[in-house]
Amino acid sequence: CNTTLSKVKDPETGEEKWEPKGNSSEAPIIVAARKIGFSEDVAKEYPRELEIPFSSSRKMMLTVASMAGRSELCPGGMSLPAGTKHLVVCKGAPNFIAEYCTEQL
């Protein structure tokens, strides 16, 4: 991800809100990740071992991150099965991604 996120005060309401800067298709992913406990340094904490860039013909991209030595996805997050070594994340057009899925949560 090349998108950053910071909390800013809304000048009209004074409320704090998340303000993404960068790729608009990545912004919802970054906001959700921060809200569930991932830190700003997520790229350092979960080093990528493989990236398959977005392709307009496949309409998706895929990353594989190291999860070695972790027992949960993030602090206070979902438990990981013992021996989990990698996390695969795919983003793109839902209809194309769903076509390849064998299970849904």
PDB file of N, CA, C and O in Angstrom, residues 14-83:
ATOM      1  N   GLY A  14     -15.436  19.775  14.558  1.00  0.00           N
ATOM      2  CA  GLY A  14     -14.440  19.587  15.606  1.00  0.00           C
ATOM      3  C   GLY A  14     -14.185  18.121  15.927  1.00  0.00           C
ATOM      4  O   GLY A  14     -13.381  17.801  16.783  1.00  0.00           O
ATOM      5  N   GLU A  15     -14.877  17.225  15.239  1.00  0.00           N
ATOM      6  CA  GLU A  15     -14.704  15.797  15.471  1.00  0.00           C
ATOM      7  C   GLU A  15     -13.446  15.289  14.777  1.00  0.00           C
ATOM      8  O   GLU A  15     -13.075  15.774  13.720  1.00  0.00           O
ATOM      9  N   GLU A  16     -12.810  14.265  15.404  1.00  0.00           N
ATOM     10  CA  GLU A  16     -11.662  13.638  14.767  1.00  0.00           C
ATOM     11  C   GLU A  16     -12.147  12.667  13.708  1.00  0.00           C
ATOM     12  O   GLU A  16     -13.151  11.975  13.893  1.00  0.00           O
ATOM     13  N   LYS A  17     -11.438  12.631  12.580  1.00  0.00           N
ATOM     14  CA  LYS A  17     -11.774  11.673  11.531  1.00  0.00           C
ATOM     15  C   LYS A  17     -10.487  11.201  10.873  1.00  0.00           C
ATOM     16  O   LYS A  17      -9.457  11.852  10.967  1.00  0.00           O
ATOM     17  N   TRP A  18     -10.562  10.038  10.213  1.00  0.00           N
ATOM     18  CA  TRP A  18      -9.429   9.492   9.490  1.00  0.00           C
ATOM     19  C   TRP A  18      -9.356  10.178   8.131  1.00  0.00           C
ATOM     20  O   TRP A  18     -10.353  10.303   7.440  1.00  0.00           O
ATOM     21  N   GLU A  19      -8.154  10.599   7.741  1.00  0.00           N
ATOM     22  CA  GLU A  19      -7.966  11.233   6.444  1.00  0.00           C
ATOM     23  C   GLU A  19      -6.880  10.481   5.665  1.00  0.00           C
ATOM     24  O   GLU A  19      -5.707  10.582   5.982  1.00  0.00           O
ATOM     25  N   PRO A  20      -7.300   9.720   4.642  1.00  0.00           N
ATOM     26  CA  PRO A  20      -6.315   8.988   3.842  1.00  0.00           C
ATOM     27  C   PRO A  20      -5.674   9.879   2.785  1.00  0.00           C
ATOM     28  O   PRO A  20      -6.304  10.803   2.275  1.00  0.00           O
ATOM     29  N   LYS A  21      -4.426   9.591   2.464  1.00  0.00           N
ATOM     30  CA  LYS A  21      -3.722  10.269   1.381  1.00  0.00           C
ATOM     31  C   LYS A  21      -3.055   9.186   0.538  1.00  0.00           C
ATOM     32  O   LYS A  21      -2.342   8.353   1.051  1.00  0.00           O
ATOM     33  N   GLY A  22      -3.328   9.223  -0.759  1.00  0.00           N
ATOM     34  CA  GLY A  22      -2.734   8.229  -1.644  1.00  0.00           C
ATOM     35  C   GLY A  22      -3.776   7.577  -2.523  1.00  0.00           C
ATOM     36  O   GLY A  22      -4.728   8.218  -2.962  1.00  0.00           O
ATOM     37  N   ASN A  23      -3.643   6.286  -2.725  1.00  0.00           N
ATOM     38  CA  ASN A  23      -4.504   5.520  -3.608  1.00  0.00           C
ATOM     39  C   ASN A  23      -5.906   5.375  -3.023  1.00  0.00           C
ATOM     40  O   ASN A  23      -6.087   4.779  -1.971  1.00  0.00           O
ATOM     41  N   SER A  24      -6.913   5.890  -3.722  1.00  0.00           N
ATOM     42  CA  SER A  24      -8.278   5.869  -3.202  1.00  0.00           C
ATOM     43  C   SER A  24      -8.850   4.459  -3.085  1.00  0.00           C
ATOM     44  O   SER A  24      -9.717   4.216  -2.253  1.00  0.00           O
ATOM     45  N   SER A  25      -8.360   3.516  -3.878  1.00  0.00           N
ATOM     46  CA  SER A  25      -8.869   2.145  -3.758  1.00  0.00           C
ATOM     47  C   SER A  25      -8.292   1.445  -2.525  1.00  0.00           C
ATOM     48  O   SER A  25      -8.855   0.466  -2.042  1.00  0.00           O
ATOM     49  N   GLU A  26      -7.164   1.932  -2.006  1.00  0.00           N
ATOM     50  CA  GLU A  26      -6.557   1.346  -0.814  1.00  0.00           C
ATOM     51  C   GLU A  26      -7.060   1.987   0.472  1.00  0.00           C
ATOM     52  O   GLU A  26      -6.948   1.396   1.540  1.00  0.00           O
ATOM     53  N   ALA A  27      -7.619   3.184   0.386  1.00  0.00           N
ATOM     54  CA  ALA A  27      -8.021   3.925   1.582  1.00  0.00           C
ATOM     55  C   ALA A  27      -8.952   3.136   2.504  1.00  0.00           C
ATOM     56  O   ALA A  27      -8.713   3.078   3.715  1.00  0.00           O
ATOM     57  N   PRO A  28     -10.012   2.480   2.000  1.00  0.00           N
ATOM     58  CA  PRO A  28     -10.883   1.723   2.914  1.00  0.00           C
ATOM     59  C   PRO A  28     -10.149   0.586   3.622  1.00  0.00           C
ATOM     60  O   PRO A  28     -10.442   0.287   4.784  1.00  0.00           O
ATOM     61  N   ILE A  29      -9.184  -0.031   2.949  1.00  0.00           N
ATOM     62  CA  ILE A  29      -8.421  -1.112   3.561  1.00  0.00           C
ATOM     63  C   ILE A  29      -7.561  -0.557   4.695  1.00  0.00           C
ATOM     64  O   ILE A  29      -7.492  -1.135   5.780  1.00  0.00           O
ATOM     65  N   ILE A  30      -6.919   0.576   4.450  1.00  0.00           N
ATOM     66  CA  ILE A  30      -6.060   1.199   5.459  1.00  0.00           C
ATOM     67  C   ILE A  30      -6.888   1.642   6.661  1.00  0.00           C
ATOM     68  O   ILE A  30      -6.507   1.422   7.810  1.00  0.00           O
ATOM     69  N   VAL A  31      -8.026   2.267   6.419  1.00  0.00           N
ATOM     70  CA  VAL A  31      -8.900   2.725   7.518  1.00  0.00           C
ATOM     71  C   VAL A  31      -9.341   1.532   8.363  1.00  0.00           C
ATOM     72  O   VAL A  31      -9.251   1.555   9.595  1.00  0.00           O
ATOM     73  N   ALA A  32      -9.815   0.466   7.725  1.00  0.00           N
ATOM     74  CA  ALA A  32     -10.265  -0.723   8.457  1.00  0.00           C
ATOM     75  C   ALA A  32      -9.130  -1.330   9.267  1.00  0.00           C
ATOM     76  O   ALA A  32      -9.317  -1.707  10.428  1.00  0.00           O
ATOM     77  N   ALA A  33      -7.936  -1.420   8.678  1.00  0.00           N
ATOM     78  CA  ALA A  33      -6.786  -1.998   9.376  1.00  0.00           C
ATOM     79  C   ALA A  33      -6.433  -1.193  10.625  1.00  0.00           C
ATOM     80  O   ALA A  33      -6.187  -1.768  11.689  1.00  0.00           O
ATOM     81  N   ARG A  34      -6.422   0.110  10.523  1.00  0.00           N
ATOM     82  CA  ARG A  34      -6.094   0.958  11.683  1.00  0.00           C
ATOM     83  C   ARG A  34      -7.167   0.847  12.760  1.00  0.00           C
ATOM     84  O   ARG A  34      -6.860   0.808  13.951  1.00  0.00           O
ATOM     85  N   LYS A  35      -8.436   0.767  12.342  1.00  0.00           N
ATOM     86  CA  LYS A  35      -9.525   0.679  13.319  1.00  0.00           C
ATOM     87  C   LYS A  35      -9.505  -0.624  14.113  1.00  0.00           C
ATOM     88  O   LYS A  35      -9.957  -0.658  15.243  1.00  0.00           O
ATOM     89  N   ILE A  36      -8.968  -1.708  13.521  1.00  0.00           N
ATOM     90  CA  ILE A  36      -8.942  -2.978  14.256  1.00  0.00           C
ATOM     91  C   ILE A  36      -7.623  -3.235  14.971  1.00  0.00           C
ATOM     92  O   ILE A  36      -7.440  -4.278  15.569  1.00  0.00           O
ATOM     93  N   GLY A  37      -6.694  -2.278  14.893  1.00  0.00           N
ATOM     94  CA  GLY A  37      -5.494  -2.405  15.714  1.00  0.00           C
ATOM     95  C   GLY A  37      -4.163  -2.487  15.013  1.00  0.00           C
ATOM     96  O   GLY A  37      -3.132  -2.577  15.670  1.00  0.00           O
ATOM     97  N   PHE A  38      -4.136  -2.486  13.688  1.00  0.00           N
ATOM     98  CA  PHE A  38      -2.851  -2.488  12.998  1.00  0.00           C
ATOM     99  C   PHE A  38      -2.209  -1.115  13.147  1.00  0.00           C
ATOM    100  O   PHE A  38      -2.883  -0.095  13.080  1.00  0.00           O
ATOM    101  N   SER A  39      -0.889  -1.100  13.319  1.00  0.00           N
ATOM    102  CA  SER A  39      -0.182   0.163  13.505  1.00  0.00           C
ATOM    103  C   SER A  39       0.190   0.787  12.167  1.00  0.00           C
ATOM    104  O   SER A  39       0.047   0.171  11.118  1.00  0.00           O
ATOM    105  N   GLU A  40       0.718   1.994  12.243  1.00  0.00           N
ATOM    106  CA  GLU A  40       1.209   2.692  11.049  1.00  0.00           C
ATOM    107  C   GLU A  40       2.378   1.961  10.402  1.00  0.00           C
ATOM    108  O   GLU A  40       2.615   2.064   9.214  1.00  0.00           O
ATOM    109  N   ASP A  41       3.119   1.223  11.211  1.00  0.00           N
ATOM    110  CA  ASP A  41       4.315   0.525  10.739  1.00  0.00           C
ATOM    111  C   ASP A  41       4.010  -0.891  10.268  1.00  0.00           C
ATOM    112  O   ASP A  41       4.871  -1.771  10.327  1.00  0.00           O
ATOM    113  N   VAL A  42       2.809  -1.124   9.789  1.00  0.00           N
ATOM    114  CA  VAL A  42       2.385  -2.468   9.408  1.00  0.00           C
ATOM    115  C   VAL A  42       3.308  -3.083   8.360  1.00  0.00           C
ATOM    116  O   VAL A  42       3.585  -4.278   8.413  1.00  0.00           O
ATOM    117  N   ALA A  43       3.830  -2.304   7.444  1.00  0.00           N
ATOM    118  CA  ALA A  43       4.716  -2.839   6.405  1.00  0.00           C
ATOM    119  C   ALA A  43       6.017  -3.375   7.003  1.00  0.00           C
ATOM    120  O   ALA A  43       6.577  -4.355   6.501  1.00  0.00           O
ATOM    121  N   LYS A  44       6.494  -2.754   8.069  1.00  0.00           N
ATOM    122  CA  LYS A  44       7.714  -3.230   8.731  1.00  0.00           C
ATOM    123  C   LYS A  44       7.415  -4.449   9.605  1.00  0.00           C
ATOM    124  O   LYS A  44       8.222  -5.353   9.727  1.00  0.00           O
ATOM    125  N   GLU A  45       6.238  -4.439  10.241  1.00  0.00           N
ATOM    126  CA  GLU A  45       5.873  -5.514  11.161  1.00  0.00           C
ATOM    127  C   GLU A  45       5.480  -6.799  10.437  1.00  0.00           C
ATOM    128  O   GLU A  45       5.595  -7.889  10.992  1.00  0.00           O
ATOM    129  N   TYR A  46       4.971  -6.660   9.211  1.00  0.00           N
ATOM    130  CA  TYR A  46       4.529  -7.810   8.414  1.00  0.00           C
ATOM    131  C   TYR A  46       5.217  -7.735   7.055  1.00  0.00           C
ATOM    132  O   TYR A  46       4.606  -7.358   6.058  1.00  0.00           O
ATOM    133  N   PRO A  47       6.499  -8.091   6.984  1.00  0.00           N
ATOM    134  CA  PRO A  47       7.241  -7.929   5.723  1.00  0.00           C
ATOM    135  C   PRO A  47       6.653  -8.772   4.588  1.00  0.00           C
ATOM    136  O   PRO A  47       6.292  -9.934   4.790  1.00  0.00           O
ATOM    137  N   ARG A  48       6.568  -8.153   3.418  1.00  0.00           N
ATOM    138  CA  ARG A  48       6.065  -8.863   2.232  1.00  0.00           C
ATOM    139  C   ARG A  48       7.139  -9.796   1.699  1.00  0.00           C
ATOM    140  O   ARG A  48       8.287  -9.414   1.552  1.00  0.00           O
ATOM    141  N   GLU A  49       6.714 -11.002   1.408  1.00  0.00           N
ATOM    142  CA  GLU A  49       7.621 -11.969   0.811  1.00  0.00           C
ATOM    143  C   GLU A  49       7.354 -12.135  -0.681  1.00  0.00           C
ATOM    144  O   GLU A  49       8.207 -12.612  -1.412  1.00  0.00           O
ATOM    145  N   LEU A  50       6.150 -11.733  -1.103  1.00  0.00           N
ATOM    146  CA  LEU A  50       5.788 -11.845  -2.506  1.00  0.00           C
ATOM    147  C   LEU A  50       4.689 -10.834  -2.800  1.00  0.00           C
ATOM    148  O   LEU A  50       3.819 -10.594  -1.964  1.00  0.00           O
ATOM    149  N   GLU A  51       4.754 -10.237  -3.981  1.00  0.00           N
ATOM    150  CA  GLU A  51       3.684  -9.347  -4.435  1.00  0.00           C
ATOM    151  C   GLU A  51       3.432  -9.616  -5.912  1.00  0.00           C
ATOM    152  O   GLU A  51       4.365  -9.629  -6.712  1.00  0.00           O
ATOM    153  N   ILE A  52       2.184  -9.870  -6.234  1.00  0.00           N
ATOM    154  CA  ILE A  52       1.776  -9.982  -7.629  1.00  0.00           C
ATOM    155  C   ILE A  52       0.985  -8.713  -7.916  1.00  0.00           C
ATOM    156  O   ILE A  52      -0.105  -8.527  -7.377  1.00  0.00           O
ATOM    157  N   PRO A  53       1.551  -7.798  -8.708  1.00  0.00           N
ATOM    158  CA  PRO A  53       0.927  -6.485  -8.918  1.00  0.00           C
ATOM    159  C   PRO A  53      -0.451  -6.582  -9.574  1.00  0.00           C
ATOM    160  O   PRO A  53      -0.799  -7.588 -10.197  1.00  0.00           O
ATOM    161  N   PHE A  54      -1.198  -5.503  -9.427  1.00  0.00           N
ATOM    162  CA  PHE A  54      -2.511  -5.419 -10.052  1.00  0.00           C
ATOM    163  C   PHE A  54      -2.366  -5.590 -11.554  1.00  0.00           C
ATOM    164  O   PHE A  54      -1.438  -5.076 -12.167  1.00  0.00           O
ATOM    165  N   SER A  55      -3.285  -6.331 -12.120  1.00  0.00           N
ATOM    166  CA  SER A  55      -3.322  -6.532 -13.562  1.00  0.00           C
ATOM    167  C   SER A  55      -4.728  -6.207 -14.036  1.00  0.00           C
ATOM    168  O   SER A  55      -5.706  -6.681 -13.445  1.00  0.00           O
ATOM    169  N   SER A  56      -4.845  -5.405 -15.076  1.00  0.00           N
ATOM    170  CA  SER A  56      -6.168  -5.048 -15.575  1.00  0.00           C
ATOM    171  C   SER A  56      -6.889  -6.257 -16.168  1.00  0.00           C
ATOM    172  O   SER A  56      -8.117  -6.305 -16.168  1.00  0.00           O
ATOM    173  N   SER A  57      -6.149  -7.259 -16.620  1.00  0.00           N
ATOM    174  CA  SER A  57      -6.808  -8.454 -17.155  1.00  0.00           C
ATOM    175  C   SER A  57      -7.322  -9.355 -16.025  1.00  0.00           C
ATOM    176  O   SER A  57      -8.392  -9.934 -16.132  1.00  0.00           O
ATOM    177  N   ARG A  58      -6.564  -9.432 -14.899  1.00  0.00           N
ATOM    178  CA  ARG A  58      -7.003 -10.239 -13.751  1.00  0.00           C
ATOM    179  C   ARG A  58      -7.904  -9.441 -12.822  1.00  0.00           C
ATOM    180  O   ARG A  58      -8.624 -10.002 -12.021  1.00  0.00           O
ATOM    181  N   LYS A  59      -7.790  -8.108 -12.853  1.00  0.00           N
ATOM    182  CA  LYS A  59      -8.549  -7.180 -12.019  1.00  0.00           C
ATOM    183  C   LYS A  59      -8.348  -7.436 -10.516  1.00  0.00           C
ATOM    184  O   LYS A  59      -9.262  -7.308  -9.713  1.00  0.00           O
ATOM    185  N   MET A  60      -7.124  -7.787 -10.153  1.00  0.00           N
ATOM    186  CA  MET A  60      -6.787  -8.017  -8.751  1.00  0.00           C
ATOM    187  C   MET A  60      -5.281  -7.974  -8.553  1.00  0.00           C
ATOM    188  O   MET A  60      -4.530  -8.001  -9.516  1.00  0.00           O
ATOM    189  N   MET A  61      -4.876  -7.873  -7.280  1.00  0.00           N
ATOM    190  CA  MET A  61      -3.470  -8.002  -6.903  1.00  0.00           C
ATOM    191  C   MET A  61      -3.394  -8.890  -5.681  1.00  0.00           C
ATOM    192  O   MET A  61      -4.405  -9.113  -5.013  1.00  0.00           O
ATOM    193  N   LEU A  62      -2.209  -9.406  -5.385  1.00  0.00           N
ATOM    194  CA  LEU A  62      -2.049 -10.332  -4.283  1.00  0.00           C
ATOM    195  C   LEU A  62      -0.728 -10.065  -3.578  1.00  0.00           C
ATOM    196  O   LEU A  62       0.275  -9.755  -4.227  1.00  0.00           O
ATOM    197  N   THR A  63      -0.743 -10.156  -2.253  1.00  0.00           N
ATOM    198  CA  THR A  63       0.493 -10.044  -1.479  1.00  0.00           C
ATOM    199  C   THR A  63       0.575 -11.225  -0.510  1.00  0.00           C
ATOM    200  O   THR A  63      -0.441 -11.757  -0.073  1.00  0.00           O
ATOM    201  N   VAL A  64       1.794 -11.620  -0.189  1.00  0.00           N
ATOM    202  CA  VAL A  64       2.049 -12.658   0.801  1.00  0.00           C
ATOM    203  C   VAL A  64       2.973 -12.036   1.841  1.00  0.00           C
ATOM    204  O   VAL A  64       4.058 -11.571   1.505  1.00  0.00           O
ATOM    205  N   ALA A  65       2.515 -12.004   3.097  1.00  0.00           N
ATOM    206  CA  ALA A  65       3.296 -11.402   4.182  1.00  0.00           C
ATOM    207  C   ALA A  65       3.723 -12.474   5.179  1.00  0.00           C
ATOM    208  O   ALA A  65       3.002 -13.454   5.401  1.00  0.00           O
ATOM    209  N   SER A  66       4.867 -12.256   5.792  1.00  0.00           N
ATOM    210  CA  SER A  66       5.374 -13.181   6.801  1.00  0.00           C
ATOM    211  C   SER A  66       4.572 -13.025   8.096  1.00  0.00           C
ATOM    212  O   SER A  66       4.341 -11.921   8.574  1.00  0.00           O
ATOM    213  N   MET A  67       4.157 -14.158   8.657  1.00  0.00           N
ATOM    214  CA  MET A  67       3.447 -14.172   9.937  1.00  0.00           C
ATOM    215  C   MET A  67       4.224 -15.017  10.945  1.00  0.00           C
ATOM    216  O   MET A  67       3.695 -15.376  11.995  1.00  0.00           O
ATOM    217  N   ALA A  68       5.472 -15.325  10.630  1.00  0.00           N
ATOM    218  CA  ALA A  68       6.301 -16.184  11.472  1.00  0.00           C
ATOM    219  C   ALA A  68       6.352 -15.673  12.907  1.00  0.00           C
ATOM    220  O   ALA A  68       6.548 -14.485  13.146  1.00  0.00           O
ATOM    221  N   GLY A  69       6.143 -16.576  13.833  1.00  0.00           N
ATOM    222  CA  GLY A  69       6.244 -16.243  15.251  1.00  0.00           C
ATOM    223  C   GLY A  69       5.033 -15.543  15.834  1.00  0.00           C
ATOM    224  O   GLY A  69       5.058 -15.135  16.984  1.00  0.00           O
ATOM    225  N   ARG A  70       3.966 -15.406  15.077  1.00  0.00           N
ATOM    226  CA  ARG A  70       2.769 -14.720  15.581  1.00  0.00           C
ATOM    227  C   ARG A  70       1.694 -15.726  15.969  1.00  0.00           C
ATOM    228  O   ARG A  70       1.518 -16.738  15.313  1.00  0.00           O
ATOM    229  N   SER A  71       0.961 -15.385  17.018  1.00  0.00           N
ATOM    230  CA  SER A  71      -0.150 -16.232  17.430  1.00  0.00           C
ATOM    231  C   SER A  71      -1.492 -15.556  17.165  1.00  0.00           C
ATOM    232  O   SER A  71      -2.538 -16.167  17.305  1.00  0.00           O
ATOM    233  N   GLU A  72      -1.448 -14.262  16.802  1.00  0.00           N
ATOM    234  CA  GLU A  72      -2.671 -13.525  16.465  1.00  0.00           C
ATOM    235  C   GLU A  72      -2.387 -12.572  15.315  1.00  0.00           C
ATOM    236  O   GLU A  72      -1.246 -12.191  15.082  1.00  0.00           O
ATOM    237  N   LEU A  73      -3.429 -12.206  14.587  1.00  0.00           N
ATOM    238  CA  LEU A  73      -3.273 -11.366  13.408  1.00  0.00           C
ATOM    239  C   LEU A  73      -2.653 -10.015  13.739  1.00  0.00           C
ATOM    240  O   LEU A  73      -1.774  -9.529  13.057  1.00  0.00           O
ATOM    241  N   CYS A  74      -3.139  -9.392  14.810  1.00  0.00           N
ATOM    242  CA  CYS A  74      -2.585  -8.137  15.327  1.00  0.00           C
ATOM    243  C   CYS A  74      -2.870  -8.131  16.817  1.00  0.00           C
ATOM    244  O   CYS A  74      -3.638  -8.966  17.292  1.00  0.00           O
ATOM    245  N   PRO A  75      -2.279  -7.234  17.588  1.00  0.00           N
ATOM    246  CA  PRO A  75      -2.518  -7.228  19.030  1.00  0.00           C
ATOM    247  C   PRO A  75      -4.022  -7.182  19.340  1.00  0.00           C
ATOM    248  O   PRO A  75      -4.734  -6.285  18.903  1.00  0.00           O
ATOM    249  N   GLY A  76      -4.489  -8.215  20.034  1.00  0.00           N
ATOM    250  CA  GLY A  76      -5.907  -8.306  20.380  1.00  0.00           C
ATOM    251  C   GLY A  76      -6.785  -8.798  19.244  1.00  0.00           C
ATOM    252  O   GLY A  76      -7.999  -8.838  19.355  1.00  0.00           O
ATOM    253  N   GLY A  77      -6.163  -9.186  18.129  1.00  0.00           N
ATOM    254  CA  GLY A  77      -6.909  -9.597  16.943  1.00  0.00           C
ATOM    255  C   GLY A  77      -7.170 -11.091  16.874  1.00  0.00           C
ATOM    256  O   GLY A  77      -6.948 -11.829  17.834  1.00  0.00           O
ATOM    257  N   MET A  78      -7.620 -11.535  15.726  1.00  0.00           N
ATOM    258  CA  MET A  78      -7.981 -12.925  15.480  1.00  0.00           C
ATOM    259  C   MET A  78      -6.792 -13.855  15.742  1.00  0.00           C
ATOM    260  O   MET A  78      -5.666 -13.561  15.344  1.00  0.00           O
ATOM    261  N   SER A  79      -7.070 -14.967  16.417  1.00  0.00           N
ATOM    262  CA  SER A  79      -6.033 -15.974  16.666  1.00  0.00           C
ATOM    263  C   SER A  79      -5.648 -16.656  15.361  1.00  0.00           C
ATOM    264  O   SER A  79      -6.494 -16.848  14.490  1.00  0.00           O
ATOM    265  N   LEU A  80      -4.386 -17.008  15.265  1.00  0.00           N
ATOM    266  CA  LEU A  80      -3.889 -17.723  14.092  1.00  0.00           C
ATOM    267  C   LEU A  80      -3.631 -19.182  14.462  1.00  0.00           C
ATOM    268  O   LEU A  80      -3.192 -19.463  15.576  1.00  0.00           O
ATOM    269  N   PRO A  81      -3.879 -20.100  13.541  1.00  0.00           N
ATOM    270  CA  PRO A  81      -3.555 -21.500  13.826  1.00  0.00           C
ATOM    271  C   PRO A  81      -2.063 -21.653  14.122  1.00  0.00           C
ATOM    272  O   PRO A  81      -1.232 -20.952  13.536  1.00  0.00           O
ATOM    273  N   ALA A  82      -1.734 -22.564  14.994  1.00  0.00           N
ATOM    274  CA  ALA A  82      -0.329 -22.823  15.331  1.00  0.00           C
ATOM    275  C   ALA A  82       0.459 -23.127  14.057  1.00  0.00           C
ATOM    276  O   ALA A  82      -0.022 -23.841  13.182  1.00  0.00           O
ATOM    277  N   GLY A  83       1.637 -22.550  13.957  1.00  0.00           N
ATOM    278  CA  GLY A  83       2.503 -22.797  12.814  1.00  0.00           C
ATOM    279  C   GLY A  83       2.217 -21.932  11.597  1.00  0.00           C
ATOM    280  O   GLY A  83       2.821 -22.136  10.547  1.00  0.00           O
TER     281      GLY A  83
END
